[in-house]
Coordinates of C-alpha atoms in Angstrom, one line a residue:
M221 CA 80.8 148.5 52.7
N222 CA 78.5 150.7 54.8
Q223 CA 76.8 153.9 53.8
T224 CA 79.4 156.1 55.5
S225 CA 82.2 154.6 53.5
N226 CA 80.0 154.9 50.3
A227 CA 79.6 158.6 50.9
F228 CA 83.4 159.1 51.2
A229 CA 84.5 156.4 48.7
A230 CA 87.8 157.0 47.0
Q231 CA 87.4 158.8 43.7
P232 CA 88.9 157.4 40.4
R233 CA 92.6 158.0 40.5
F234 CA 93.1 158.2 36.7
G235 CA 92.1 160.9 34.2
R236 CA 90.9 160.4 30.7
K237 CA 94.4 160.3 29.2
S238 CA 96.2 157.1 29.8
G239 CA 99.3 157.4 31.9
R240 CA 98.1 160.3 34.1
A241 CA 98.3 159.1 37.7
L242 CA 95.9 161.7 39.1
P243 CA 93.1 163.9 37.7
R244 CA 93.7 167.5 37.1
G245 CA 93.3 170.0 40.0
R246 CA 93.6 169.6 43.7
Q247 CA 92.8 166.3 45.5
A248 CA 92.1 165.5 49.1
N249 CA 94.2 163.0 51.0
D250 CA 93.0 160.3 53.4
A251 CA 93.5 162.6 56.4
D252 CA 91.2 165.2 54.8
H253 CA 88.5 162.6 54.2
A254 CA 88.9 161.3 57.8
D255 CA 88.6 164.9 59.1
L256 CA 85.5 165.4 57.1
R257 CA 83.9 162.2 58.1
A258 CA 84.2 163.3 61.8
L259 CA 82.2 166.4 61.1
L260 CA 79.4 165.3 58.8
P261 CA 76.5 162.8 59.3
E262 CA 76.7 159.2 58.4
G263 CA 75.2 158.0 55.2
D264 CA 75.1 159.4 51.7
L265 CA 75.5 163.2 51.5
R266 CA 72.5 165.1 50.1
R267 CA 73.1 167.8 47.5
D268 CA 70.5 170.1 49.1
L269 CA 72.3 170.1 52.4
L270 CA 75.5 171.6 51.1
V271 CA 75.1 174.8 53.0
E272 CA 74.4 172.9 56.2
Y273 CA 77.6 170.9 55.6
L274 CA 79.6 174.1 55.2
H275 CA 78.1 175.4 58.4
R276 CA 79.3 172.2 60.2
I277 CA 82.8 172.7 59.0
Q278 CA 82.9 176.4 59.7
D279 CA 81.5 175.9 63.2
A280 CA 84.1 173.2 64.0
K281 CA 87.2 174.9 62.4
G282 CA 86.3 178.6 62.6
H283 CA 86.8 178.7 58.8
L284 CA 86.5 176.6 55.7
P285 CA 89.9 175.0 54.9
A286 CA 90.3 174.5 51.1
S287 CA 91.5 170.9 51.7
L288 CA 88.2 170.0 53.3
L289 CA 86.2 171.7 50.5
V290 CA 88.1 169.4 48.1
A291 CA 87.2 166.4 50.2
L292 CA 83.6 167.6 50.4
A293 CA 83.5 167.9 46.6
E294 CA 84.8 164.4 46.2
A295 CA 82.5 163.0 48.8
M296 CA 79.4 164.7 47.2
R297 CA 80.5 163.9 43.6
L298 CA 80.3 167.6 42.8
P299 CA 82.7 169.9 40.9
M300 CA 85.0 171.8 43.2
A301 CA 83.8 175.0 41.4
E302 CA 80.3 174.3 42.6
I303 CA 81.4 173.9 46.2
Y304 CA 83.7 176.9 46.1
E305 CA 81.2 179.3 44.5
T306 CA 78.6 178.4 47.1
A307 CA 81.0 178.8 50.0
T308 CA 82.2 182.2 48.9
F309 CA 78.7 183.5 48.2
Y310 CA 77.7 183.7 51.8
A311 CA 79.2 186.2 54.2
H312 CA 79.4 183.9 57.2
F313 CA 81.7 181.5 55.5
D314 CA 85.5 182.1 55.5
V315 CA 87.3 180.1 52.8
V316 CA 91.0 179.7 53.6
D317 CA 93.2 178.4 50.8
A318 CA 96.5 176.5 51.3
G319 CA 99.2 178.8 52.5
E320 CA 96.8 181.5 53.7
T321 CA 96.5 182.4 57.4
P322 CA 93.2 181.4 58.9
P323 CA 91.2 184.1 60.7
P324 CA 91.5 184.4 64.5
A325 CA 89.5 181.9 66.5
A326 CA 87.2 184.6 67.7
T327 CA 85.1 187.0 65.6
I328 CA 83.1 190.0 66.7
R329 CA 80.7 191.4 64.2
V330 CA 79.4 194.9 64.7
C331 CA 76.3 195.9 62.9
D332 CA 76.7 198.9 60.5
S333 CA 73.1 199.3 59.4
L334 CA 71.3 202.6 59.9
S335 CA 69.7 202.1 63.3
C336 CA 73.0 200.8 64.8
V337 CA 75.1 203.5 63.3
M338 CA 72.7 206.1 64.7
A339 CA 73.3 204.5 68.1
G340 CA 77.1 204.6 68.0
A341 CA 78.2 201.5 66.1
D342 CA 81.1 203.2 64.5
A343 CA 82.6 204.3 67.8
L344 CA 82.0 200.8 69.2
A345 CA 83.8 199.1 66.4
A346 CA 86.8 201.5 66.7
Q347 CA 87.1 200.8 70.5
L348 CA 86.9 197.0 69.9
E349 CA 89.9 197.1 67.6
G350 CA 92.2 197.0 70.6
L351 CA 91.1 193.7 72.0
G352 CA 94.0 191.8 70.7
D353 CA 95.4 189.8 67.8
D354 CA 93.3 186.7 68.7
V355 CA 90.0 188.4 67.8
R356 CA 89.0 190.1 64.6
V357 CA 86.4 192.8 64.4
I358 CA 84.4 193.1 61.2
R359 CA 81.4 195.2 60.1
A360 CA 78.3 193.3 59.2
P361 CA 74.9 194.2 57.8
C362 CA 71.6 194.3 59.8
M363 CA 71.3 191.7 62.5
G364 CA 67.6 192.2 63.4
Q365 CA 68.3 193.9 66.7
C366 CA 67.5 197.5 65.6
D367 CA 65.4 198.2 68.7
R368 CA 68.4 197.3 70.9
A369 CA 71.1 199.2 68.9
P370 CA 74.0 199.1 68.7
C371 CA 74.3 195.3 68.1
A372 CA 77.4 193.1 68.0
T373 CA 77.9 189.3 68.1
Y374 CA 80.7 187.3 69.7
G375 CA 80.6 183.8 68.2
K376 CA 76.9 182.8 68.5
N377 CA 76.2 185.2 71.3
V378 CA 74.3 188.4 70.5
F379 CA 74.9 191.5 72.5
A380 CA 72.2 194.2 72.1
P381 CA 72.8 196.9 73.1
A382 CA 76.5 196.0 72.9
S383 CA 79.3 197.6 75.0
V384 CA 83.0 197.2 74.9
E385 CA 83.0 195.9 78.5
E386 CA 80.5 193.1 77.7
L387 CA 82.3 192.0 74.6
S388 CA 85.7 192.1 76.3
A389 CA 84.3 189.9 79.1
A390 CA 82.8 187.5 76.5
H391 CA 86.2 187.3 74.8
E392 CA 88.0 186.5 78.1
Q393 CA 85.4 183.8 78.9
R394 CA 85.2 182.6 75.3
A395 CA 81.4 182.9 75.6
V396 CA 80.3 181.6 72.2
H397 CA 77.1 179.8 73.1
P398 CA 73.8 181.7 72.5
L399 CA 71.7 182.8 75.5
L400 CA 68.1 181.5 74.9
P401 CA 65.1 183.8 75.3
R402 CA 62.3 183.1 77.7
Y403 CA 59.5 182.0 75.5
K404 CA 56.2 180.2 75.8
T405 CA 56.9 176.4 75.6
L406 CA 54.6 173.8 74.1
A407 CA 53.2 172.9 77.5
A408 CA 52.4 176.6 78.3
Y409 CA 50.9 177.1 74.8
H410 CA 48.8 174.0 75.1
A411 CA 47.5 175.0 78.5
E412 CA 46.1 178.2 76.9
G413 CA 44.2 176.3 74.2
G414 CA 47.0 176.2 71.7
Y415 CA 46.8 173.8 68.7
G416 CA 43.0 173.8 69.1
V417 CA 42.7 175.2 65.6
L418 CA 44.9 172.4 64.2
A419 CA 42.8 169.8 66.0
Q420 CA 39.7 171.2 64.5
C421 CA 41.2 171.1 61.0
R422 CA 42.4 167.6 61.3
S423 CA 39.2 166.3 62.8
G424 CA 37.1 167.9 60.0
A425 CA 35.4 170.4 62.2
F426 CA 37.1 173.1 60.1
T427 CA 37.3 172.4 56.4
R428 CA 39.9 173.7 54.0
E429 CA 37.3 175.7 52.2
A430 CA 36.0 177.3 55.4
L431 CA 39.6 178.2 56.5
I432 CA 40.5 179.8 53.2
A433 CA 37.2 181.7 53.2
E434 CA 37.9 183.1 56.7
L435 CA 41.4 184.3 55.6
D436 CA 39.9 185.8 52.5
K437 CA 37.2 187.6 54.5
A438 CA 39.9 188.9 56.9
G439 CA 41.9 190.2 53.9
L440 CA 45.2 188.7 55.4
R441 CA 48.1 189.6 53.2
G442 CA 51.7 188.4 53.2
M443 CA 53.7 190.2 56.0
G444 CA 57.1 189.6 54.5
G445 CA 56.9 192.8 52.4
A446 CA 55.1 191.9 49.1
G447 CA 51.6 191.9 50.7
F448 CA 50.1 189.3 48.3
P449 CA 46.6 188.0 49.5
T450 CA 47.2 184.9 51.6
A451 CA 43.9 183.2 50.6
R452 CA 44.6 183.6 46.9
K453 CA 48.0 182.1 47.2
W454 CA 46.6 179.0 49.1
Q455 CA 43.8 178.6 46.5
A456 CA 46.4 178.6 43.7
M457 CA 48.4 175.9 45.5
L458 CA 45.4 173.6 45.7
Q459 CA 45.1 173.8 41.9
Q460 CA 48.6 172.4 41.5
P461 CA 49.5 168.7 41.3
K462 CA 51.0 166.8 44.3
P463 CA 53.4 166.5 46.0
R464 CA 53.3 170.0 47.4
I465 CA 55.8 171.8 49.7
L466 CA 55.5 174.5 52.3
A467 CA 58.5 176.9 52.7
V468 CA 58.7 179.4 55.5
N469 CA 60.6 182.6 54.9
G470 CA 62.3 183.6 58.2
D471 CA 65.1 185.5 56.6
E472 CA 64.1 189.0 57.6
G473 CA 67.3 190.9 56.7
E474 CA 65.8 194.3 55.8
P475 CA 67.4 197.0 58.0
G476 CA 64.9 198.0 60.6
T477 CA 62.9 194.7 60.6
L478 CA 62.7 192.6 63.7
K479 CA 59.1 191.4 63.9
D480 CA 59.8 187.7 63.1
R481 CA 62.4 187.6 65.8
F482 CA 59.8 189.1 68.2
F483 CA 57.2 186.4 67.5
L484 CA 59.8 183.5 67.7
E485 CA 61.3 184.8 70.9
T486 CA 58.0 185.1 72.7
E487 CA 55.4 182.7 71.2
P488 CA 57.0 180.3 68.7
H489 CA 54.1 177.9 68.8
G490 CA 51.8 180.6 67.5
F491 CA 53.9 180.5 64.4
L492 CA 54.3 176.7 64.4
E493 CA 50.6 176.1 64.7
G494 CA 50.0 178.4 61.8
M495 CA 52.6 176.5 59.8
L496 CA 51.0 173.1 60.5
V497 CA 47.6 174.5 59.6
A498 CA 49.0 175.8 56.3
A499 CA 50.6 172.5 55.6
W500 CA 47.3 170.7 56.3
A501 CA 45.4 173.2 54.1
I502 CA 47.5 172.7 51.0
E503 CA 48.1 169.0 51.8
A504 CA 51.9 169.5 51.9
E505 CA 54.1 166.5 52.4
S506 CA 57.0 168.5 53.7
A507 CA 57.8 171.9 55.2
Y508 CA 61.1 173.8 55.3
I509 CA 61.8 176.6 57.7
Y510 CA 64.5 179.0 56.5
L511 CA 65.8 181.0 59.4
R512 CA 68.5 183.6 59.2
D513 CA 71.9 182.8 60.7
E514 CA 71.9 186.0 62.7
Y515 CA 69.3 184.5 65.1
P516 CA 71.4 181.6 66.6
A517 CA 69.4 181.4 69.8
L518 CA 66.2 180.9 67.7
H519 CA 67.7 178.0 65.9
H520 CA 68.0 176.2 69.2
V521 CA 64.4 177.3 70.2
I522 CA 62.8 176.1 67.0
R523 CA 64.8 172.9 66.8
A524 CA 63.8 172.0 70.4
E525 CA 60.1 172.9 69.9
L526 CA 59.9 170.8 66.7
Q527 CA 61.2 167.9 68.7
A528 CA 58.6 168.5 71.3
L529 CA 55.9 168.6 68.6
E530 CA 57.2 165.3 67.2
Q531 CA 57.2 163.7 70.6
A532 CA 53.6 164.9 71.2
G533 CA 52.5 163.4 67.9
L534 CA 51.4 166.8 66.4
L535 CA 53.5 166.6 63.3
Q536 CA 51.6 163.5 62.1
G537 CA 54.1 162.5 59.5
L538 CA 54.8 166.0 58.1
Q539 CA 58.5 166.2 57.4
V540 CA 59.8 169.5 58.8
E541 CA 63.4 170.7 58.2
L542 CA 65.0 173.7 59.8
R543 CA 67.5 175.3 57.4
R544 CA 70.1 177.9 58.4
G545 CA 70.9 180.9 56.4
A546 CA 74.5 182.1 56.1
G547 CA 74.5 185.8 55.9
A548 CA 72.8 186.9 52.6
Y549 CA 70.0 189.4 52.6
I550 CA 69.1 188.4 49.1
C551 CA 67.8 185.1 50.4
G552 CA 64.8 186.9 51.8
E553 CA 63.7 187.1 48.2
E554 CA 61.5 184.0 47.8
S555 CA 63.2 182.3 44.8
A556 CA 66.7 183.1 46.2
M557 CA 65.6 181.4 49.4
L558 CA 64.6 178.3 47.5
E559 CA 68.0 178.2 45.8
S560 CA 69.6 178.4 49.2
I561 CA 67.5 175.6 50.6
E562 CA 68.6 173.5 47.7
G563 CA 72.2 174.1 48.7
K564 CA 73.1 176.6 46.1
R565 CA 74.0 180.3 45.9
G566 CA 71.0 182.5 46.7
L567 CA 70.5 183.8 43.2
P568 CA 66.9 184.9 42.4
R569 CA 65.2 182.9 39.7
Q570 CA 63.6 184.3 36.6
K571 CA 59.8 184.3 36.7
P572 CA 57.6 182.7 35.5
P573 CA 57.3 180.0 36.5
Y574 CA 56.3 181.1 40.0
P575 CA 57.1 179.1 43.1
V576 CA 53.4 178.0 43.3
Q577 CA 53.9 176.4 40.0
S578 CA 57.5 175.2 40.2
G579 CA 59.3 176.0 43.5
L580 CA 61.5 173.9 45.7
F581 CA 63.0 170.9 43.9
G582 CA 60.7 171.8 41.0
R583 CA 57.5 171.1 43.0
P584 CA 54.6 173.4 43.7
T585 CA 55.7 175.4 46.8
L586 CA 53.7 177.7 49.1
I587 CA 55.9 180.4 50.6
N588 CA 54.7 182.2 53.6
N589 CA 56.4 184.6 56.1
V590 CA 56.8 183.8 59.8
E591 CA 54.4 186.6 60.8
T592 CA 51.8 185.6 58.2
L593 CA 51.6 182.1 59.6
Y594 CA 51.3 183.5 63.1
W595 CA 48.2 185.5 62.1
V596 CA 46.8 182.5 60.3
A597 CA 46.4 180.6 63.5
A598 CA 45.1 183.7 65.3
I599 CA 42.5 184.5 62.7
A600 CA 41.3 180.9 62.4
D601 CA 40.9 180.8 66.2
K602 CA 39.2 184.2 66.7
G603 CA 37.6 184.7 63.4
A604 CA 37.8 187.2 60.6
D605 CA 35.5 189.6 62.3
W606 CA 37.9 189.9 65.2
W607 CA 40.7 190.8 62.8
L608 CA 38.5 193.3 60.9
S609 CA 37.5 195.0 64.2
H610 CA 41.0 196.5 64.3
G611 CA 42.3 199.3 62.1
R612 CA 42.5 203.0 61.6
N613 CA 42.1 205.5 58.8
G614 CA 40.2 203.1 56.6
S615 CA 42.5 200.2 57.0
K616 CA 41.6 196.8 58.6
G617 CA 43.5 194.4 60.8
L618 CA 46.6 194.5 62.9
R619 CA 50.2 195.2 62.0
S620 CA 53.4 194.5 63.9
Y621 CA 55.5 197.7 63.4
S622 CA 59.2 197.3 63.9
V623 CA 60.2 200.7 65.3
S624 CA 63.8 201.9 65.8
G625 CA 65.8 205.1 65.7
R626 CA 65.2 208.2 67.7
V627 CA 62.2 207.2 69.7
R628 CA 61.9 206.8 73.5
Q629 CA 60.6 203.2 73.4
P630 CA 61.7 201.3 70.3
G631 CA 60.6 197.7 69.6
V632 CA 57.8 195.8 67.9
K633 CA 54.4 197.5 68.4
L634 CA 51.3 195.5 67.7
A635 CA 48.9 198.2 66.6
P636 CA 46.0 198.8 64.2
A637 CA 46.8 198.8 60.5
G638 CA 46.6 202.2 59.0
L639 CA 48.3 203.9 61.9
T640 CA 50.2 207.0 61.0
A641 CA 53.9 207.5 61.8
R642 CA 53.0 210.4 64.2
E643 CA 50.4 208.2 66.0
L644 CA 52.9 205.4 66.2
I645 CA 55.6 207.6 67.7
E646 CA 53.3 209.4 70.2
D647 CA 50.9 206.6 71.2
Y648 CA 53.1 203.5 71.1
C649 CA 56.7 204.7 71.4
G650 CA 56.5 207.3 74.2
G651 CA 57.4 210.1 71.9
M652 CA 60.8 211.1 70.6
A653 CA 64.0 210.3 72.5
P654 CA 65.1 213.2 74.9
G655 CA 66.8 216.0 73.0
H656 CA 65.5 214.9 69.6
S657 CA 62.9 216.5 67.4
F658 CA 61.1 214.4 64.7
A659 CA 62.5 215.2 61.3
A660 CA 62.0 212.2 59.0
Y661 CA 61.1 208.5 58.9
L662 CA 61.5 205.4 56.8
P663 CA 58.0 203.8 56.6
G664 CA 59.2 200.4 55.2
G665 CA 62.8 199.7 56.0
A666 CA 65.8 200.3 53.8
S667 CA 64.0 199.9 50.5
G668 CA 60.7 201.7 51.5
G669 CA 62.0 205.3 50.9
I670 CA 62.3 208.2 53.3
L671 CA 59.6 210.8 54.1
P672 CA 59.9 214.1 56.0
A673 CA 58.1 214.6 59.3
S674 CA 55.7 217.0 57.5
M675 CA 54.3 213.8 55.8
A676 CA 53.9 211.8 59.0
D677 CA 50.1 211.7 58.8
I678 CA 49.9 209.2 56.0
P679 CA 48.3 205.9 57.0
L680 CA 50.9 203.1 57.2
D681 CA 49.4 200.3 55.3
F682 CA 49.5 198.5 51.9
G683 CA 48.6 200.8 49.0
T684 CA 48.8 204.1 51.0
L685 CA 52.4 205.1 50.4
E686 CA 53.1 204.1 46.8
K687 CA 52.0 207.4 45.3
Y688 CA 54.7 209.1 47.4
G689 CA 57.4 206.8 46.1
C690 CA 57.4 204.7 49.2
F691 CA 55.8 201.5 50.5
I692 CA 55.1 199.8 53.8
G693 CA 56.9 196.5 53.1
S694 CA 57.5 194.7 56.3
A695 CA 56.5 197.8 58.4
A696 CA 60.0 198.6 59.6
V697 CA 59.8 202.2 60.7
I698 CA 63.1 204.0 61.4
V699 CA 62.7 207.4 62.9
L700 CA 65.2 210.2 62.2
S701 CA 65.6 213.4 64.2
D702 CA 66.9 216.9 63.6
Q703 CA 70.4 215.6 64.6
D704 CA 70.6 213.1 61.7
D705 CA 71.9 213.8 58.2
V706 CA 69.4 212.4 55.7
K707 CA 71.9 212.2 52.9
A708 CA 74.2 210.2 55.1
A709 CA 71.3 207.9 56.0
A710 CA 70.6 207.3 52.3
L711 CA 74.2 206.6 51.6
N712 CA 74.3 204.1 54.5
L713 CA 71.3 202.3 52.9
M714 CA 72.9 202.3 49.4
K715 CA 76.1 200.8 50.9
F716 CA 73.9 198.1 52.4
F717 CA 72.4 197.2 49.0
R718 CA 75.8 197.3 47.4
H719 CA 77.1 194.8 49.9
E720 CA 74.1 192.6 49.6
S721 CA 73.7 192.5 45.9
C722 CA 74.0 188.9 44.7
G723 CA 75.8 190.1 41.6
Q724 CA 73.7 188.1 39.1
C725 CA 72.5 191.1 37.1
T726 CA 74.6 194.1 36.0
P727 CA 72.1 196.9 36.8
C728 CA 72.1 196.0 40.5
R729 CA 75.7 194.8 40.8
V730 CA 77.2 197.8 39.1
G731 CA 74.4 200.2 39.8
T732 CA 74.6 200.0 43.6
E733 CA 78.4 200.4 43.4
K734 CA 78.2 203.4 41.2
A735 CA 75.4 205.0 43.2
A736 CA 77.2 204.6 46.5
M737 CA 80.3 206.2 44.9
L738 CA 78.3 209.2 43.5
M739 CA 76.4 209.6 46.8
A740 CA 79.7 209.8 48.8
Q741 CA 80.6 213.0 46.9
P742 CA 80.0 216.4 48.6
V743 CA 77.8 217.5 45.7
W744 CA 75.5 215.0 44.1
D745 CA 75.3 214.7 40.3
E746 CA 71.5 214.7 40.2
P747 CA 70.9 214.0 36.5
L748 CA 73.4 211.0 36.6
L749 CA 71.9 209.6 39.8
R750 CA 68.4 209.8 38.4
D751 CA 69.4 208.1 35.2
L752 CA 71.2 205.4 37.2
A753 CA 68.2 204.9 39.4
Q754 CA 65.9 204.5 36.4
V755 CA 68.1 201.8 34.9
M756 CA 68.2 199.9 38.2
R757 CA 64.5 200.1 38.5
D758 CA 63.7 199.0 35.0
A759 CA 66.4 196.3 34.4
S760 CA 67.2 194.6 37.7
I761 CA 66.1 191.0 38.0
C762 CA 64.6 191.2 41.5
G763 CA 63.3 193.6 44.1
L764 CA 66.7 194.4 45.6
G765 CA 68.0 196.3 42.6
Q766 CA 64.5 197.6 41.8
A767 CA 64.0 199.1 45.2
A768 CA 67.6 200.1 46.1
P769 CA 67.2 203.7 44.5
N770 CA 64.1 204.5 46.7
P771 CA 66.0 206.2 49.5
L772 CA 68.2 208.1 47.0
L773 CA 65.1 209.3 45.1
S774 CA 63.4 210.3 48.3
V775 CA 66.2 212.6 49.2
L776 CA 66.2 214.2 45.8
E777 CA 62.5 214.7 45.8
R778 CA 61.7 215.7 49.4
F779 CA 64.9 216.9 51.1
R780 CA 66.4 219.4 48.7

């Protein structure tokens, strides 16, 4: 019997009690197993690839038939409950039970996060409702296209800014395949001296100690939001036993954040070289890239360029796997991402132990963000002094500010760290959009709080905003004008957190629901909201619940 038939071998047909012809619960028939075999790879099925298998079924069928989930459970020797709870955890999977009507073949997702709502997403969604019964229109959280708002997707095709005419045409043509960005290929990157740093590392011209010292001198910090010193994290990894793993966090789901998309759409090999340098530095045996499902074109890009690296001999035995998210903001939290890579629900882990000690599959794991690794290669190439030559208002280095909202020229702005919001708007965004006056801004995305325009001269960097109840996070700056309702903006953000709460802990699961309900009232119950916010901050397991009250508290403190 070959490996394929082993993976889908018939399960025992008798239960524990003698005389029972079949085990309890639902069973798959031969047709279900044959259908599943046609969709999944040959050989034994891996437990950590469960989410990938669910993607294959969803892509092929347009939904997840319960009969195929039963067949998958039998093939993987897993309880049906484990398959079902994973499939229903992620927003991009549609589980359809026996007797239920499957969703239409076509799905249009319209972003309902703050920047897109400000750009008319509500009206767009309403107009799309008339396209017909063969397409469903659903609201979805941030898709990372905030600078091109409003955003909508048809199949795997992203439209930003989206219009009814474009989406109607896409539906008529059944245009489901992603349009690839024009990016710098391996050949073009090589021609400009790319992978020179990696060559120096592997040849011994650049030692691990020298590389980490250079990153330490530059003061590079994690760009995913937490801002932990990169050199310290790498040094801690080298103190852990082998085998070691590198995990790349490319799940930027924070409303307003689009910087990782920018780097991957323009110069993916800048990131990939940084990843290979990091893997070399910590002596990792394998690397996992976790990229959000909302970037379908980039999955094609990264997969193609990894193949090019393999063919060019640049991977040198490093096992690199690209993993696909499935619509869960919580998987941007590092330990929830690890759970998802292992094929489970993205539930944050209790700490300690920390991922550096026990991460992916229980092994020491270095977790770095896409942008962090991009700057690793740049700093190693140009030196820490080059990095330190940038900066304003006492800060050092560069930041990629994701700017959206009421500015004339939104987008990712590579600018000196420590820039103020006023400088960012005037010097890098062409000023406010016509007809709008600067009123407020979010310095760090949905969870970073809200500040009035009168406080727009605070340097935007790590450690400068905390005393005002805000933080820089991933530097997602959303600009509001005199035409925007700050209370409505805060409610939009709380609804986002309510939708994206993983549900593991009560303070976050119930707290976001209760807060959204109270904030929807014409008059806010301030004592109750403050009490609720304190409980969420003190008792939530991870940063989602702890930071969700920040916009609410900002409004109470600064927009009375």
